[in-house]
Coordinates of C-alpha atoms and ligand atoms in Angstrom, one line a residue:
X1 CA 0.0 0.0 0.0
X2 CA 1.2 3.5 -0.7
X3 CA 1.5 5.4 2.2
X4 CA 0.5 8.9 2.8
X5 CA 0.2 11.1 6.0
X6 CA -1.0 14.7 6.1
X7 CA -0.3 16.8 9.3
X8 CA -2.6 19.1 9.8
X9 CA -2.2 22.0 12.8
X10 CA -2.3 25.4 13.5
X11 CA 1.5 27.5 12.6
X12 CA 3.9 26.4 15.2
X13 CA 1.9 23.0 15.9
X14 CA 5.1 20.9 14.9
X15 CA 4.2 19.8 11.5
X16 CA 7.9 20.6 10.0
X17 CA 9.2 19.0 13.1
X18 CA 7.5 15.7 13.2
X19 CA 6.8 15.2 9.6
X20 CA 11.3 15.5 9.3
X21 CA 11.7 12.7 11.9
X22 CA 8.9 10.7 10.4
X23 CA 10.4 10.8 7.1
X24 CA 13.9 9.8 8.1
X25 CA 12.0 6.7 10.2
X26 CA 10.1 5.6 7.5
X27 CA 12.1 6.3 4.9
X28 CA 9.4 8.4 3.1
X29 CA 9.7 11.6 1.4
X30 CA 8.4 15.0 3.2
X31 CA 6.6 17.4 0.8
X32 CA 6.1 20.8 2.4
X33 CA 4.0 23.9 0.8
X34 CA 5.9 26.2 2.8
X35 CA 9.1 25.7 2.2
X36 CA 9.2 25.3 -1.4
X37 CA 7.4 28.7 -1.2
X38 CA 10.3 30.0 0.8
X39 CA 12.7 28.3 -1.6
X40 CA 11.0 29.8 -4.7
X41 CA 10.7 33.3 -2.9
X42 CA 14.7 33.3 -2.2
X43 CA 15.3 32.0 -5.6
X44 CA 12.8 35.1 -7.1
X45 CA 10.9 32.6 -9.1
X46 CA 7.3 33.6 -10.6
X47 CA 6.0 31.3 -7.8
X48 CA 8.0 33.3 -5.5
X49 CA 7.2 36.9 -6.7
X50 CA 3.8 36.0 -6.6
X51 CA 3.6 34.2 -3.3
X52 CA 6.2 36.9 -1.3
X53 CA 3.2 39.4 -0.1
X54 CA 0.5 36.4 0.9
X55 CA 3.4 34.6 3.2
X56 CA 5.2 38.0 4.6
X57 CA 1.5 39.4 5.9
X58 CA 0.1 35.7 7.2
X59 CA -2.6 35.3 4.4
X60 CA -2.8 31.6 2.3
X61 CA -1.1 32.1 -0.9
X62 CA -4.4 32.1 -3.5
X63 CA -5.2 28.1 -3.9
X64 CA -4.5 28.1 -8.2
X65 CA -1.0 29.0 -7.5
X66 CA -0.2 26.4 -4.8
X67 CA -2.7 23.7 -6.3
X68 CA -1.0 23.7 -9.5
X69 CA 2.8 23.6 -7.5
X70 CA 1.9 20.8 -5.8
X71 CA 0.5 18.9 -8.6
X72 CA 3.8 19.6 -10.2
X73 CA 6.0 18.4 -7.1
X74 CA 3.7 15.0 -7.1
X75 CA 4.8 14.0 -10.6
X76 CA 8.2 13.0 -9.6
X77 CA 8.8 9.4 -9.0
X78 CA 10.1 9.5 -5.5
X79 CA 6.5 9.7 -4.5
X80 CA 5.8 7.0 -6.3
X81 CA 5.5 4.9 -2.7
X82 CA 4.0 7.5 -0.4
X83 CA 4.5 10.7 1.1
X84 CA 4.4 13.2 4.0
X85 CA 2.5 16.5 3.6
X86 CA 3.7 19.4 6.2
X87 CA 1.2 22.1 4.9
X88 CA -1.1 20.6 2.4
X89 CA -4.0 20.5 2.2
X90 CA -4.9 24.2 3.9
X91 CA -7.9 24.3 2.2
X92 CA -11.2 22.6 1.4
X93 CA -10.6 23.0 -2.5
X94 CA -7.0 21.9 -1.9
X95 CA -8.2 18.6 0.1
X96 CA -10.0 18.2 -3.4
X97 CA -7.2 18.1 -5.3
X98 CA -5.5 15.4 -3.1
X99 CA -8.8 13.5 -3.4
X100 CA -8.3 13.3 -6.9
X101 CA -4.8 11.6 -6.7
X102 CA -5.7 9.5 -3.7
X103 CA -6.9 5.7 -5.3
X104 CA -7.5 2.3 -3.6
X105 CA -4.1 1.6 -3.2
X106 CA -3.1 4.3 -0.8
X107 CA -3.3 4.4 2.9
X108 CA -4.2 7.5 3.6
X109 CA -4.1 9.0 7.3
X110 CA -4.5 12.5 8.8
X111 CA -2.9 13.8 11.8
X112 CA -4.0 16.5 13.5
X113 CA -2.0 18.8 15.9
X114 CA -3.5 20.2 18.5
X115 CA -2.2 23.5 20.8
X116 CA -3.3 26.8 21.7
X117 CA -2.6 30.3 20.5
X118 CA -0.4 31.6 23.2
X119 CA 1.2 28.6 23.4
X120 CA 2.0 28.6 19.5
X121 CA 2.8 32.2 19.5
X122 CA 5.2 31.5 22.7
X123 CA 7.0 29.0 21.1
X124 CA 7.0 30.4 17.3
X125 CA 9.1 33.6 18.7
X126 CA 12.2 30.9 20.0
X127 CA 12.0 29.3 16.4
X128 CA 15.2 29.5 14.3
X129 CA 15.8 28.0 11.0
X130 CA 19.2 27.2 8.9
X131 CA 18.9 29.7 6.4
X132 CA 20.9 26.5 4.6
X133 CA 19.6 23.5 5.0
X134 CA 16.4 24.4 6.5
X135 CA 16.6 22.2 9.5
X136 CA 14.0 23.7 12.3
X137 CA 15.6 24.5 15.9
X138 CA 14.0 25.9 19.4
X139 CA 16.0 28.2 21.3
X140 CA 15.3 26.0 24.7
X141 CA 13.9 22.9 23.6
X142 CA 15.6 22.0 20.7
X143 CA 18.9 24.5 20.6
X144 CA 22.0 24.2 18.4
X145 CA 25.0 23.2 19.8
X146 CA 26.8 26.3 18.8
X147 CA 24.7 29.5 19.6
X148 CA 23.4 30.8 16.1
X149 CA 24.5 27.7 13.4
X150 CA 23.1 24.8 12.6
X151 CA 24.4 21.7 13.7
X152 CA 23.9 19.8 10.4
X153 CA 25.6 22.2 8.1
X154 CA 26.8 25.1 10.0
X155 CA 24.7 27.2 8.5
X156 CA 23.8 30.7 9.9
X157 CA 20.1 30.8 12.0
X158 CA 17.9 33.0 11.1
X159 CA 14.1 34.1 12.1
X160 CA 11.4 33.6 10.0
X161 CA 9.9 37.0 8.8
X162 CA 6.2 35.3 9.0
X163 CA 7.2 34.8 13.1
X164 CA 7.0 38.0 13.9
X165 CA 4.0 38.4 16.8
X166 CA 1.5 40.2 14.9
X167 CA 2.1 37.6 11.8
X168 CA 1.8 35.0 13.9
X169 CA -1.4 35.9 15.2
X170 CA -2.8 36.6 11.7
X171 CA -1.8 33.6 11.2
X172 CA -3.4 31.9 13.6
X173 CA -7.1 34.0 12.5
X174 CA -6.5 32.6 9.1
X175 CA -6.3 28.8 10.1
X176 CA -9.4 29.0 12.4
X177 CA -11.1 30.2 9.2
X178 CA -9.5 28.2 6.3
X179 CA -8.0 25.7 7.7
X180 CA -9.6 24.3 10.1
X181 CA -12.7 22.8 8.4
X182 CA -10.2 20.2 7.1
X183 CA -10.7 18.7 11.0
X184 CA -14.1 17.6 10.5
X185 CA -13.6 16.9 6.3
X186 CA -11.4 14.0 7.1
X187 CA -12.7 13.3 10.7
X188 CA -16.0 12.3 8.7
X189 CA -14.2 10.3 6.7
X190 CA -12.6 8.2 9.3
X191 CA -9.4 8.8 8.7
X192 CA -8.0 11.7 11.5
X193 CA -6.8 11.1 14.8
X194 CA -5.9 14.5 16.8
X195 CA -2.5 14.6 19.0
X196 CA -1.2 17.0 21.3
X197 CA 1.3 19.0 19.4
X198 CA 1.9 20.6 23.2
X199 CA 3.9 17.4 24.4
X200 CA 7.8 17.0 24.0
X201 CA 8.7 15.2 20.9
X202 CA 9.3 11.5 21.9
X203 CA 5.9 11.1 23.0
X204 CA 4.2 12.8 19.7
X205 CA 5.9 10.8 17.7
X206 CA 5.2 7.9 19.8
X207 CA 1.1 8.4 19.5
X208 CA 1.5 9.1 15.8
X209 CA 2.7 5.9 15.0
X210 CA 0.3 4.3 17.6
X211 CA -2.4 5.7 15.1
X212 CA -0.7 4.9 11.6
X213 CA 0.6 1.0 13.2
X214 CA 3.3 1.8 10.3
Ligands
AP5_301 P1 4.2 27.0 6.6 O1 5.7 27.1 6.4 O2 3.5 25.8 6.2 O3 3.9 27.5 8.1 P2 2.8 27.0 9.1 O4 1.8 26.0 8.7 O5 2.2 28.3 9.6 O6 3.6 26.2 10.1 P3 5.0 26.5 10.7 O7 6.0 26.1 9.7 O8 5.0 27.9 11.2 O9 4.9 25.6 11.9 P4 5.0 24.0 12.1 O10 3.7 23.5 12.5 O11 5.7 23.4 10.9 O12 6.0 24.0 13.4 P5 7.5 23.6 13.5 O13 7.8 22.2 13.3 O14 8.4 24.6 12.7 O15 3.5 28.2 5.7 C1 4.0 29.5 5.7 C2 3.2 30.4 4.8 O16 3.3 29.8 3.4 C3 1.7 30.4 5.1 O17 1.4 31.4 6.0 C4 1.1 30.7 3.7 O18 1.3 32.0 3.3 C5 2.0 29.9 2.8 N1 1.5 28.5 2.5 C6 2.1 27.3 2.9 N2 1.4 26.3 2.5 C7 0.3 26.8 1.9 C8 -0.9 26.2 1.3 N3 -1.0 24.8 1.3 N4 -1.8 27.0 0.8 C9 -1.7 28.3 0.9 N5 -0.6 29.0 1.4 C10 0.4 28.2 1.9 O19 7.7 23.9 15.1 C11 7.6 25.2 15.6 C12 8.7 25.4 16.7 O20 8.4 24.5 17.8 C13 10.1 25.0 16.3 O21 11.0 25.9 16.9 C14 10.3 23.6 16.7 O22 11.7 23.4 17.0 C15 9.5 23.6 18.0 N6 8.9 22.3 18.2 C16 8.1 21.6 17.4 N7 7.6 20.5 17.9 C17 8.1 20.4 19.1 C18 8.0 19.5 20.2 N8 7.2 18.4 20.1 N9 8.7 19.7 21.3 C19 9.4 20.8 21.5 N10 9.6 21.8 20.5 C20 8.9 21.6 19.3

C-alpha cells in the first residue's frame, strides 16, 4: 500500500518538526507547501514573486498558484510509494485536489495537531531555521549546539519574517477560518486522529505511529 500522511495544525503545531523525523523513520519523502514557497521566494521565481506578499502578511497564498505547484512536485517518481505532507492540504478546494490523486491503493491517514494560540505564539518567537539547509531548531527545547548555526551544516540561523507576533497571530485568524474545516472533512471520513502538538517530541511521535501502526 502507498502510504501517505497529512499533518494538519495550526502554525507552530510541529508539522515541519514531526513530519522530518517521520520521514527519516520511514524512509518516506516529506513534501512541504511552505518551504518550497520559501525556496522559490529566495530564488525570485514567478511562484515566488507572486507568493512573497501572501506569506510576509500571514494570508494563504491564492489556492490556483499552490494547487497547481503541488501537482507539479507529485509528478516526480520519489513519491511513487508514499508521502508526508507538512502544509497541504490548507484548504477545502486543496483537500480536493488530493482526493483526486488519492486511489485504492493508498493508505491515507491524517494527523492532526492540537495547541493553543499563546502557546504557538510562545514558542514560534524561539523558532530558528538554517537559512541553509532548513533544519528547524527551538532556542530552549531544541537548541544548536553552537549558539546561532546549525548543527547539520553550520549554516547561519535565522528568524522567519512570518514569526513575527502580529504575523503570527494573523496567522493563527486565518487557520481558524480556512483551515480548520479540514478537521471535521477527514474526521468524517474516518481517517484523523488529533494529537497534542503541546507534548515533547518522543511522546508525539510515539502516538502518531500508535495511530498509523506503520
Ligand atoms: P508554513 O511554512 O506551512 O507554516 P505554518 O503552517 O504556519 O507552520 P509553521 O512552519 O510555522 O509551523 P510548524 O507546525 O511546521 O511547526 P515547526 O515544526 O516549525 O507556511 C508559511 C506560509 O506559506 C503560510 O502562512 C502561507 O502564506 C504559505 N503557505 C504554505 N502552504 C500553503 C498552502 N497549502 N496553501 C496556501 N498557502 C500556503 O515547530 C515550531 C517550533 O516548535 C520550532 O521551533 C520547533 O523546534 C518547536 N517544536 C516543534 N515540535 C516540538 C516539540 N514536540 N517539542 C518541542 N519543540 C517543538
Amino acid at each position: 500500500m502507498k502510504k501517505v500522511l497529512i499533518l494538519l495544525g495550526p502554525p507552530g503545531a510541529g508539522k515541519g518538526t514531526v513530519g522530518n523525523a517521520l520521514a527519516d523513520e520511514w524512509e518516506l519523502p516529506l513534501i512541504s507547501s511552505g518551504d518550497i514557497l520559501r525556496e522559490n521566494l529566495k530564488k525570485k521565481t514567478e511562484i515566488g514573486n507572486k507568493a512573497k506578499q501572501y506569506i510576509e502578511s500571514g494570508e494563504l497564498v491564492p489556492d490556483e498558484i499552490v494547487i497547481e505547484m503541488i501537482e507539479q512536485e507529485l509528478k516526480k517518481t520519489i513519491y511513487i510509494n508514499g508521502f508526508i505532507l507538512d502544509g497541504f492540504p490548507r484548504t477545502v478546494n486543496q483537500a480536493k485536489m488530493l482526493d483526486r490523486i488519492v486511489d485504492n491503493s493508498t493508505d491515507l491517514k491524517v494527523i492532526y495537531l492540537k495547541a493553543d494560540d499563546d502557546f504557538l505564539v510562545n514558542r514560534l518567537s524561539n523558532r530558528r531555521i538554517c537559512e541553509k539547509c532548513g533544519k528547524i531548531y527551538h532556542l530552549i527545547n531544541i537548541p544548536p549546539i553552537k549558539e546561532g548555526i546549525c548543527d547539520i551544516c553550520g549554516g547561519k540561523l535565522m528568524q522567519r519574517v512570518d514569526d513575527r507576533e502580529d504575523v503570527v497571530r494573523r496567522r493563527l485568524t486565518v487557520y481558524k477560518e480556512q483551515t480548520a474545516p479540514l478537521i471535521e472533512y477527514y474526521r468524517n471520513q474516518g481517517i484523523l486522529s488529533i494529537i497534542n502538538g503541546e507534548g515533547n517530541l518522543r511522546d508525539t511521535l510515539s502516538e502518531i505511529k500508535k495511530f498509523t501502526k506503520w
